[in-house]
Coordinates of C-alpha atoms and ligand atoms in Angstrom, one line a residue:
M1 CA -190.0 -13.5 -157.5
T2 CA -187.5 -16.1 -158.9
V3 CA -189.1 -19.5 -159.2
Q4 CA -186.6 -22.4 -158.9
T5 CA -187.4 -25.8 -160.2
F6 CA -184.9 -27.4 -157.7
T7 CA -184.6 -26.1 -154.2
P8 CA -182.5 -28.4 -152.0
S9 CA -183.7 -28.2 -148.5
A10 CA -180.4 -27.3 -146.9
T11 CA -179.0 -25.0 -149.6
K12 CA -180.5 -22.1 -151.5
A13 CA -179.2 -19.7 -154.1
A14 CA -178.6 -16.3 -152.4
S15 CA -180.7 -14.5 -154.9
E16 CA -184.2 -15.7 -154.5
N17 CA -187.0 -13.6 -152.9
T18 CA -189.5 -15.3 -150.6
V19 CA -192.4 -14.2 -148.6
T20 CA -192.6 -15.7 -145.1
Q21 CA -195.6 -17.9 -145.1
P22 CA -198.2 -18.0 -142.3
T23 CA -198.9 -21.3 -140.7
H24 CA -202.1 -20.5 -139.0
T25 CA -205.4 -19.2 -140.4
T26 CA -205.9 -15.6 -139.6
D27 CA -208.8 -13.6 -138.2
V28 CA -209.5 -10.5 -140.3
S29 CA -209.5 -8.2 -137.3
M30 CA -205.9 -9.2 -136.4
K31 CA -202.9 -6.9 -137.1
K32 CA -200.9 -8.2 -140.0
L33 CA -197.3 -8.5 -140.8
Y34 CA -195.8 -9.0 -144.3
I35 CA -192.1 -10.1 -144.5
E36 CA -190.2 -10.3 -147.8
T37 CA -187.0 -12.2 -147.5
Q38 CA -184.1 -11.9 -149.9
G39 CA -181.0 -14.0 -149.9
C40 CA -179.6 -16.9 -148.0
Q41 CA -180.9 -19.4 -145.5
M42 CA -179.7 -17.2 -142.6
N43 CA -182.0 -14.5 -143.7
E44 CA -184.9 -17.0 -144.0
Y45 CA -184.2 -18.1 -140.5
D46 CA -184.0 -14.5 -139.3
S47 CA -187.4 -13.7 -141.0
H48 CA -189.1 -16.5 -139.1
R49 CA -187.6 -15.2 -135.8
M50 CA -189.0 -11.7 -136.7
A51 CA -192.4 -13.2 -137.2
D52 CA -192.2 -15.1 -133.9
L53 CA -191.1 -11.9 -132.1
L54 CA -193.8 -9.6 -133.4
G55 CA -196.4 -12.4 -133.0
D56 CA -195.5 -13.1 -129.4
S57 CA -195.0 -9.5 -128.3
Y58 CA -197.8 -7.8 -130.2
G59 CA -200.0 -10.5 -131.7
Y60 CA -199.2 -9.7 -135.4
V61 CA -200.0 -12.5 -137.8
L62 CA -198.3 -13.1 -141.1
T63 CA -199.9 -12.3 -144.3
T64 CA -198.8 -13.0 -147.9
N65 CA -200.5 -9.9 -149.2
P66 CA -198.6 -6.6 -148.7
N67 CA -201.8 -4.6 -149.4
E68 CA -203.5 -5.7 -146.2
A69 CA -200.4 -5.5 -143.9
D70 CA -200.0 -3.1 -141.0
I71 CA -196.2 -3.7 -141.0
L72 CA -194.0 -4.4 -144.0
L73 CA -190.6 -5.8 -143.3
M74 CA -187.9 -6.4 -145.9
N75 CA -185.0 -8.7 -144.9
T76 CA -182.4 -7.7 -147.5
C77 CA -179.3 -9.3 -149.1
S78 CA -176.3 -7.5 -150.4
I79 CA -174.2 -10.5 -151.6
R80 CA -174.5 -9.3 -155.2
E81 CA -175.3 -6.0 -156.7
K82 CA -178.5 -7.2 -158.3
A83 CA -179.9 -8.2 -154.9
Q84 CA -179.1 -4.8 -153.5
E85 CA -180.8 -3.0 -156.4
K86 CA -184.0 -4.9 -155.8
V87 CA -184.3 -3.2 -152.4
F88 CA -185.0 0.3 -153.6
S89 CA -187.2 -0.8 -156.5
E90 CA -189.4 -2.8 -154.1
L91 CA -189.4 0.0 -151.5
G92 CA -190.7 2.3 -154.3
R93 CA -193.7 0.0 -154.5
W94 CA -194.2 0.1 -150.7
R95 CA -194.1 3.9 -150.8
K96 CA -197.3 3.8 -152.8
L97 CA -199.0 1.6 -150.1
K98 CA -197.9 4.0 -147.4
E99 CA -199.4 6.9 -149.4
Q100 CA -202.7 5.0 -149.3
N101 CA -202.3 4.1 -145.6
P102 CA -200.2 6.6 -143.6
D103 CA -200.3 4.3 -140.5
L104 CA -198.4 1.6 -142.4
V105 CA -195.0 0.9 -140.7
I106 CA -192.1 0.0 -143.0
G107 CA -188.9 -1.6 -141.7
V108 CA -185.7 -2.6 -143.6
G109 CA -183.4 -5.2 -142.1
G110 CA -180.7 -7.6 -143.3
C111 CA -177.4 -7.0 -145.0
V112 CA -178.3 -4.0 -147.1
A113 CA -179.6 -2.3 -144.0
S114 CA -176.3 -3.1 -142.3
Q115 CA -174.3 -1.7 -145.1
E116 CA -176.3 1.4 -145.9
G117 CA -177.5 2.4 -142.3
D118 CA -179.2 5.7 -142.4
N119 CA -178.6 6.1 -146.1
I120 CA -181.7 3.9 -146.5
Q121 CA -183.9 6.7 -145.0
K122 CA -182.0 9.4 -147.0
R123 CA -183.0 7.6 -150.2
A124 CA -186.4 6.3 -148.9
P125 CA -187.6 8.7 -146.2
Y126 CA -190.8 6.8 -145.8
V127 CA -188.9 3.9 -144.2
D128 CA -189.6 4.0 -140.4
M129 CA -187.1 1.5 -139.0
V130 CA -183.7 0.2 -140.1
F131 CA -182.1 -2.8 -138.3
G132 CA -179.3 -5.2 -139.0
P133 CA -179.0 -9.0 -138.9
Q134 CA -177.7 -8.8 -135.3
T135 CA -180.3 -6.4 -133.9
L136 CA -183.5 -7.8 -135.2
H137 CA -184.4 -8.9 -131.7
R138 CA -184.8 -5.2 -130.9
L139 CA -187.7 -4.9 -133.3
P140 CA -190.4 -4.8 -130.6
Q141 CA -188.6 -1.9 -128.9
M142 CA -188.1 -0.1 -132.2
L143 CA -191.8 -0.5 -133.0
D144 CA -192.7 1.0 -129.6
Q145 CA -190.3 3.9 -130.2
H146 CA -191.9 4.4 -133.6
Q147 CA -195.4 4.4 -132.2
A148 CA -194.4 6.8 -129.5
Q149 CA -193.2 9.4 -131.9
V150 CA -195.8 9.1 -134.7
E151 CA -197.6 12.2 -133.6
K152 CA -194.5 14.3 -133.1
P153 CA -193.4 16.9 -135.7
K154 CA -190.8 15.7 -138.1
K155 CA -187.9 17.6 -136.7
E156 CA -188.5 16.1 -133.2
K157 CA -188.4 12.6 -134.4
I158 CA -185.3 10.5 -133.8
K159 CA -184.2 8.2 -136.6
L160 CA -184.7 4.6 -135.8
V161 CA -181.5 3.0 -137.1
D162 CA -179.8 0.2 -135.2
I163 CA -177.2 -1.8 -137.2
S164 CA -174.7 -2.6 -134.4
F165 CA -173.2 -6.0 -133.7
P166 CA -174.0 -6.6 -130.0
D167 CA -172.2 -9.9 -129.9
I168 CA -174.6 -12.9 -129.7
E169 CA -177.3 -11.3 -127.5
K170 CA -179.8 -11.7 -130.2
F171 CA -180.5 -15.3 -129.3
D172 CA -181.2 -14.4 -125.7
F173 CA -184.1 -12.3 -126.7
L174 CA -185.7 -14.5 -129.4
P175 CA -188.8 -16.5 -128.5
E176 CA -188.7 -20.3 -128.9
P177 CA -188.9 -21.1 -132.6
R178 CA -192.3 -22.4 -133.8
V179 CA -192.3 -25.8 -135.2
E180 CA -193.7 -26.6 -138.6
G181 CA -193.4 -30.2 -139.7
F182 CA -190.5 -32.5 -139.1
K183 CA -187.6 -30.3 -140.2
A184 CA -186.1 -27.3 -138.5
F185 CA -183.2 -24.9 -138.9
V186 CA -181.0 -24.0 -135.9
S187 CA -178.6 -21.1 -136.1
I188 CA -175.4 -22.0 -134.3
M189 CA -173.2 -19.1 -135.2
E190 CA -173.3 -15.6 -136.8
G191 CA -171.0 -13.8 -139.2
C192 CA -167.8 -14.8 -140.9
S193 CA -164.1 -14.1 -140.2
K194 CA -162.8 -15.6 -143.5
Y195 CA -162.7 -12.3 -145.4
C196 CA -162.7 -13.8 -148.9
S197 CA -161.7 -10.9 -151.1
F198 CA -165.0 -10.7 -153.0
C199 CA -167.4 -11.1 -150.1
V200 CA -169.4 -8.6 -148.0
V201 CA -170.6 -11.0 -145.3
P202 CA -167.8 -10.2 -142.7
Y203 CA -168.7 -6.5 -143.1
T204 CA -172.5 -6.8 -143.0
R205 CA -172.9 -9.7 -140.5
G206 CA -169.8 -9.1 -138.5
E207 CA -167.1 -11.5 -137.5
E208 CA -167.8 -15.1 -136.4
V209 CA -169.6 -15.4 -133.0
S210 CA -170.8 -18.8 -131.8
R211 CA -173.9 -19.5 -129.7
P212 CA -173.1 -21.2 -126.4
L213 CA -173.2 -25.0 -126.6
D214 CA -176.0 -25.5 -124.1
D215 CA -178.3 -23.0 -125.8
V216 CA -177.9 -24.8 -129.1
L217 CA -178.5 -28.3 -127.5
A218 CA -181.5 -27.1 -125.5
E219 CA -183.1 -25.6 -128.6
I220 CA -182.6 -28.8 -130.5
A221 CA -183.9 -31.0 -127.7
G222 CA -187.0 -28.8 -127.5
L223 CA -187.5 -29.1 -131.2
A224 CA -187.1 -32.9 -131.1
E225 CA -189.7 -33.0 -128.3
K226 CA -192.1 -31.1 -130.6
G227 CA -191.7 -33.8 -133.3
V228 CA -188.7 -32.4 -135.3
R229 CA -186.7 -35.3 -136.8
E230 CA -184.3 -33.4 -139.1
I231 CA -182.1 -30.5 -138.0
S232 CA -180.1 -28.2 -140.3
L233 CA -177.4 -26.4 -138.4
L234 CA -177.0 -22.9 -139.9
G235 CA -174.2 -20.4 -140.1
Q236 CA -172.0 -18.7 -142.7
N237 CA -169.1 -20.9 -141.7
V238 CA -170.4 -23.6 -139.4
N239 CA -167.2 -25.5 -139.1
G240 CA -165.7 -22.4 -137.5
Y241 CA -168.1 -23.1 -134.6
R242 CA -166.4 -22.5 -131.2
G243 CA -169.3 -22.7 -128.7
E244 CA -168.6 -22.0 -125.1
T245 CA -169.4 -24.9 -122.9
F246 CA -171.1 -24.7 -119.4
E247 CA -167.7 -25.4 -117.8
G248 CA -166.1 -22.5 -119.7
G249 CA -164.4 -24.7 -122.3
I250 CA -164.8 -24.6 -126.1
C251 CA -166.9 -27.1 -128.2
T252 CA -165.8 -27.5 -131.8
F253 CA -168.1 -28.2 -134.7
P254 CA -167.4 -32.0 -134.9
E255 CA -167.9 -32.2 -131.1
L256 CA -171.2 -30.4 -131.5
L257 CA -172.4 -32.8 -134.2
R258 CA -171.7 -35.8 -131.9
L259 CA -173.7 -34.2 -129.1
V260 CA -176.6 -33.4 -131.4
A261 CA -176.6 -36.9 -132.7
E262 CA -177.2 -38.2 -129.2
I263 CA -180.4 -36.1 -128.7
P264 CA -183.3 -38.6 -128.8
G265 CA -185.6 -37.9 -131.8
I266 CA -183.0 -36.4 -134.1
G267 CA -182.8 -38.9 -137.0
R268 CA -181.1 -36.7 -139.5
L269 CA -178.5 -33.9 -139.5
R270 CA -177.5 -31.4 -142.1
Y271 CA -175.6 -28.2 -142.0
T272 CA -174.8 -25.2 -144.2
T273 CA -172.4 -23.7 -145.0
S274 CA -168.8 -24.7 -144.3
H275 CA -165.4 -23.7 -145.6
P276 CA -163.0 -26.2 -147.1
L277 CA -160.1 -25.0 -145.0
E278 CA -161.8 -26.1 -141.7
F279 CA -163.2 -29.3 -143.2
S280 CA -161.1 -31.3 -140.8
D281 CA -160.4 -35.0 -140.3
E282 CA -162.5 -34.9 -137.1
L283 CA -165.4 -33.7 -139.2
I284 CA -164.9 -36.5 -141.7
Q285 CA -164.8 -39.0 -138.9
C286 CA -168.3 -37.8 -137.9
Y287 CA -169.5 -39.0 -141.3
R288 CA -167.9 -42.4 -140.5
D289 CA -169.5 -42.6 -137.0
L290 CA -172.8 -40.8 -137.1
P291 CA -175.6 -42.4 -139.3
Q292 CA -177.7 -39.3 -138.7
M293 CA -175.4 -37.3 -140.9
V294 CA -176.8 -37.1 -144.5
S295 CA -174.7 -38.2 -147.5
H296 CA -175.0 -34.7 -148.9
L297 CA -172.5 -31.9 -148.4
H298 CA -172.6 -28.4 -149.7
L299 CA -169.0 -27.2 -149.6
P300 CA -168.4 -24.0 -151.6
V301 CA -165.1 -24.0 -153.5
Q302 CA -165.8 -21.0 -155.8
S303 CA -163.2 -21.8 -158.6
G304 CA -161.2 -24.7 -160.0
S305 CA -158.1 -22.6 -160.6
N306 CA -155.4 -22.1 -158.0
D307 CA -154.6 -18.6 -159.3
V308 CA -158.2 -17.5 -158.9
L309 CA -158.5 -19.2 -155.5
Q310 CA -155.4 -17.2 -154.4
A311 CA -156.8 -13.9 -155.6
M312 CA -160.1 -14.8 -153.8
K313 CA -158.1 -15.3 -150.6
R314 CA -159.7 -18.7 -150.1
N315 CA -156.4 -19.8 -148.5
H316 CA -156.3 -23.3 -149.9
T317 CA -155.5 -25.0 -153.2
I318 CA -157.5 -27.2 -155.4
D319 CA -155.5 -30.2 -154.3
V320 CA -156.5 -29.6 -150.7
Y321 CA -160.1 -29.6 -151.6
I322 CA -159.7 -32.8 -153.8
D323 CA -157.9 -34.6 -151.0
K324 CA -160.6 -33.8 -148.4
I325 CA -163.3 -35.0 -150.7
A326 CA -161.4 -38.2 -151.5
K327 CA -161.1 -38.8 -147.7
L328 CA -164.8 -38.1 -147.2
R329 CA -165.8 -40.4 -150.1
K330 CA -163.7 -43.1 -148.6
V331 CA -165.9 -43.2 -145.5
R332 CA -169.1 -42.3 -147.4
P333 CA -168.9 -43.6 -151.0
D334 CA -172.4 -42.4 -151.8
M335 CA -171.7 -38.8 -150.8
H336 CA -173.5 -36.2 -152.9
L337 CA -171.4 -33.1 -153.2
S338 CA -172.6 -29.6 -154.2
S339 CA -170.8 -26.3 -154.3
D340 CA -170.9 -22.6 -155.1
F341 CA -168.9 -21.1 -158.1
I342 CA -168.1 -17.5 -158.9
I343 CA -167.5 -17.1 -162.6
G344 CA -165.6 -14.1 -164.1
F345 CA -163.7 -13.1 -161.0
P346 CA -161.3 -10.3 -161.9
G347 CA -158.4 -11.7 -163.9
E348 CA -160.1 -15.0 -164.7
T349 CA -158.7 -16.1 -168.1
D350 CA -160.0 -18.6 -170.5
E351 CA -157.5 -21.1 -169.1
H352 CA -158.6 -20.5 -165.5
F353 CA -162.2 -21.0 -166.6
A354 CA -161.3 -24.2 -168.4
E355 CA -159.8 -25.5 -165.2
T356 CA -163.0 -24.7 -163.3
L357 CA -165.1 -26.5 -165.9
Q358 CA -162.8 -29.6 -165.8
F359 CA -162.8 -29.5 -162.0
I360 CA -166.6 -29.6 -161.9
K361 CA -166.6 -32.6 -164.2
D362 CA -163.8 -34.4 -162.2
L363 CA -165.4 -33.9 -158.8
D364 CA -168.8 -35.1 -160.0
F365 CA -170.8 -32.4 -158.3
D366 CA -174.5 -32.6 -157.7
H367 CA -176.7 -29.6 -158.1
S368 CA -174.5 -26.5 -157.4
Y369 CA -174.9 -22.8 -157.5
S370 CA -173.0 -20.5 -159.9
F371 CA -173.0 -16.7 -160.1
V372 CA -171.2 -14.1 -162.2
Y373 CA -168.8 -12.2 -160.0
S374 CA -170.4 -9.0 -158.6
K375 CA -168.2 -6.2 -157.5
R376 CA -169.0 -5.3 -153.9
P377 CA -168.0 -1.9 -152.5
G378 CA -165.5 -2.0 -149.7
T379 CA -164.2 -5.5 -150.5
P380 CA -160.5 -6.0 -151.5
A381 CA -161.5 -7.6 -154.9
S382 CA -163.4 -4.4 -155.9
E383 CA -159.9 -2.8 -156.4
L384 CA -158.7 -5.4 -158.8
P385 CA -158.5 -4.7 -162.5
D386 CA -161.2 -6.5 -164.4
D387 CA -161.0 -6.4 -168.2
T388 CA -163.1 -9.5 -169.0
P389 CA -166.2 -8.3 -171.0
E390 CA -169.5 -9.0 -169.3
Q391 CA -170.7 -11.0 -172.3
V392 CA -167.7 -13.4 -171.9
K393 CA -168.6 -13.9 -168.3
K394 CA -172.2 -14.6 -169.1
D395 CA -171.2 -17.2 -171.8
R396 CA -168.9 -18.9 -169.2
L397 CA -171.7 -18.9 -166.7
A398 CA -174.0 -20.6 -169.2
Q399 CA -171.4 -23.3 -169.9
V400 CA -170.9 -24.0 -166.2
Q401 CA -174.6 -24.1 -165.6
Q402 CA -175.1 -26.6 -168.4
V403 CA -172.4 -28.9 -167.0
I404 CA -173.9 -28.6 -163.5
K405 CA -177.4 -29.3 -164.7
Q406 CA -176.4 -32.4 -166.6
S407 CA -174.5 -33.6 -163.6
S408 CA -177.7 -33.2 -161.4
I409 CA -179.7 -35.1 -164.0
D410 CA -177.2 -37.9 -164.0
K411 CA -177.3 -38.1 -160.2
T412 CA -181.0 -38.4 -160.2
D413 CA -180.9 -41.0 -162.9
A414 CA -178.3 -43.0 -160.9
M415 CA -180.8 -43.4 -158.1
L416 CA -182.8 -46.0 -160.1
G417 CA -182.6 -49.3 -158.3
K418 CA -180.8 -47.8 -155.2
I419 CA -182.1 -47.9 -151.7
E420 CA -182.6 -44.4 -150.1
R421 CA -183.3 -43.4 -146.5
V422 CA -186.2 -41.1 -146.6
L423 CA -187.9 -38.9 -144.0
I424 CA -191.6 -39.3 -144.7
E425 CA -193.0 -35.8 -144.6
K426 CA -196.6 -35.9 -145.8
V427 CA -199.4 -37.6 -147.6
S428 CA -199.7 -36.6 -151.3
D429 CA -202.4 -33.9 -152.0
K430 CA -203.3 -35.9 -155.1
D431 CA -203.6 -39.4 -153.7
P432 CA -204.2 -40.3 -150.0
N433 CA -202.4 -43.7 -150.6
L434 CA -199.1 -41.9 -151.6
L435 CA -196.6 -40.6 -149.2
I436 CA -193.9 -38.0 -149.9
G437 CA -190.5 -37.8 -148.3
T438 CA -187.0 -36.5 -148.9
A439 CA -183.9 -38.5 -149.5
D440 CA -180.4 -37.5 -148.2
N441 CA -179.7 -35.9 -151.5
T442 CA -182.9 -33.7 -151.2
R443 CA -184.8 -35.4 -154.0
L444 CA -188.5 -36.0 -153.2
V445 CA -189.4 -39.6 -153.0
T446 CA -193.0 -40.8 -153.5
F447 CA -194.3 -44.3 -152.6
I448 CA -197.4 -46.1 -151.4
G449 CA -197.8 -46.1 -147.6
D450 CA -199.9 -45.4 -144.6
A451 CA -200.6 -41.8 -143.4
A452 CA -199.6 -43.0 -139.9
W453 CA -196.0 -43.3 -141.0
V454 CA -195.6 -39.6 -141.6
G455 CA -192.7 -38.3 -139.4
R456 CA -190.7 -41.6 -139.6
F457 CA -187.8 -42.7 -141.6
A458 CA -188.0 -45.5 -144.2
E459 CA -185.7 -47.4 -146.6
I460 CA -187.2 -47.0 -150.1
E461 CA -186.1 -48.8 -153.2
I462 CA -186.2 -46.4 -156.1
T463 CA -188.2 -47.8 -159.0
E464 CA -188.9 -44.9 -161.3
I465 CA -187.3 -41.5 -162.1
K466 CA -190.0 -38.9 -162.7
T467 CA -188.2 -35.5 -162.9
L468 CA -184.9 -34.0 -161.8
N469 CA -186.2 -33.7 -158.3
L470 CA -188.9 -36.4 -158.0
V471 CA -188.5 -40.2 -158.0
Y472 CA -190.9 -43.0 -157.2
G473 CA -190.1 -46.0 -155.0
E474 CA -191.3 -49.0 -152.9
L475 CA -191.0 -49.4 -149.2
L476 CA -188.4 -51.9 -148.0
N477 CA -188.3 -51.1 -144.3
L478 CA -190.0 -48.7 -142.0
E479 CA -187.7 -47.5 -139.1
P480 CA -189.2 -47.4 -135.6
D481 CA -190.0 -43.8 -134.5
V482 CA -186.7 -42.4 -133.2
A483 CA -188.3 -40.5 -130.4
Ligands
SAH501 N1 -170.3 -19.3 -146.4 C1 -171.4 -18.7 -147.1 C2 -171.1 -17.9 -148.2 C3 -172.2 -16.9 -148.3 S1 -172.3 -16.2 -149.8 C4 -172.3 -19.7 -147.7 O1 -172.0 -20.4 -148.6 O2 -173.5 -19.8 -147.2 C5 -173.0 -17.5 -150.8 C6 -172.3 -17.6 -152.1 O3 -172.5 -16.4 -152.8 C7 -170.8 -17.7 -152.0 O4 -170.4 -19.1 -151.8 C8 -170.3 -17.2 -153.3 O5 -170.3 -18.3 -154.3 C9 -171.4 -16.2 -153.7 N2 -170.9 -14.9 -153.6 C10 -170.4 -14.2 -152.5 N3 -170.0 -13.0 -152.9 C11 -170.1 -12.9 -154.2 C12 -169.8 -11.8 -155.2 N4 -169.2 -10.7 -154.8 N5 -170.1 -12.1 -156.5 C13 -170.7 -13.2 -156.8 N6 -171.0 -14.2 -156.0 C14 -170.7 -14.1 -154.7
F3S502 FE1 -168.1 -14.9 -147.5 FE2 -165.9 -16.3 -147.7 FE3 -167.2 -16.0 -145.4 S1 -167.6 -16.4 -149.1 S2 -169.3 -15.8 -145.9 S3 -166.2 -14.4 -146.5 S4 -166.2 -17.9 -146.1

């Protein structure tokens, strides 16, 4: 498992593995479910929904120990080759568990499942179920089918593979999300229709489909009633949101933000991820008008070179990105900006790379993610000639990461003496007089306070910088509860 020292709450590198954590204590006699999640926030979200589904339908409880599980599920990522390779090595380990316990059920979901389909079972015949990101709601039925044919001879068994894209029906079959704490993710759309030349997402998750407006609003209102104060709207390309309204019209992303901001209890709004092309003036006006929107934006740009952007089919130039950020910083001067960068794209020269490095310095990014380009089968970029040696790409990546890291350190240091709006999330484990919350820019803020304030927002003056992701402060003002 990759351990990160800095994990912003609304963004995440698409290469970490996580194990979905139980929130309740478990009884030893209960049936247990282990879920390993690779990849992005959308997969994290989906894994929680799988746990809710199998918990509600069959009473499975989550475990963090694969050795004691009755079902093992792997929610896979295929964004880069390395992530995809991990699937089969991990499945090899699970095979040994199945040899010890033949009743163990193994399921593979997510983007590798979507891409490989029944090839998964050809390579790993001990896998019982294969499902895609859009068919995970059918897991209970798949499990029933699996149980019904356990006793059958091998040649009579049907293969349980369902990686179709049945529009947006998934959400109609998912149970209400469980609430843990004051923050929640809400998926508003699935898939992506941008077809950047390097990216597998449109092929593995399908084209963009938005959830109907009323479903999204009802889910958020329900979460707010259960105490949630911060919502992160999720999707591969959220500003492509076109949700159908009750009257049959279409609600755009900026319109959705305005409606969410009106829901009593929602004191803070984040979203991830959006595309620069659809980062519209209407969206910028939301930052001007809605205090709930955080001064933190993750807006992937991928490269600081126009030639590379064109080859990536990003459909905008560097100037377009710079102009939009300038407009945004006009209405929100304290905006923290982070991004994704792909280094060593086919044809990236030293000059192109120098442009990217300069661009990162000029735009003054906060913590951003950077990856060496990975050739993905079936994508247009995989056909492009690529003669840059791997070592050169790795050296470029190291340079970019150094600049990004320094920039994040500078951003944390600059918080000294500033006033930050903080969502108070818990009492410190170490000292009951200390409270811990998160600032807009995702840094943890610790200060002296009362446990009764947990779940509220406060203005905190930052008095000491402890680490890249942890600062100390003093309470200036406690906001009334927003509910
Ligand atoms: N809109 C999505 C993009 C998902 S992919 C989002 O940002 O959530 C996440 C990031 O993975 C991309 O922004 C890109 O920087 C990186 N990525 C995608 N395909 C890649 C590839 N073939 N090689 C290297 N990095 C890639
Ligand atoms: Fe991938 Fe580009 Fe969409 S990076 S997710 S095709 S915006």
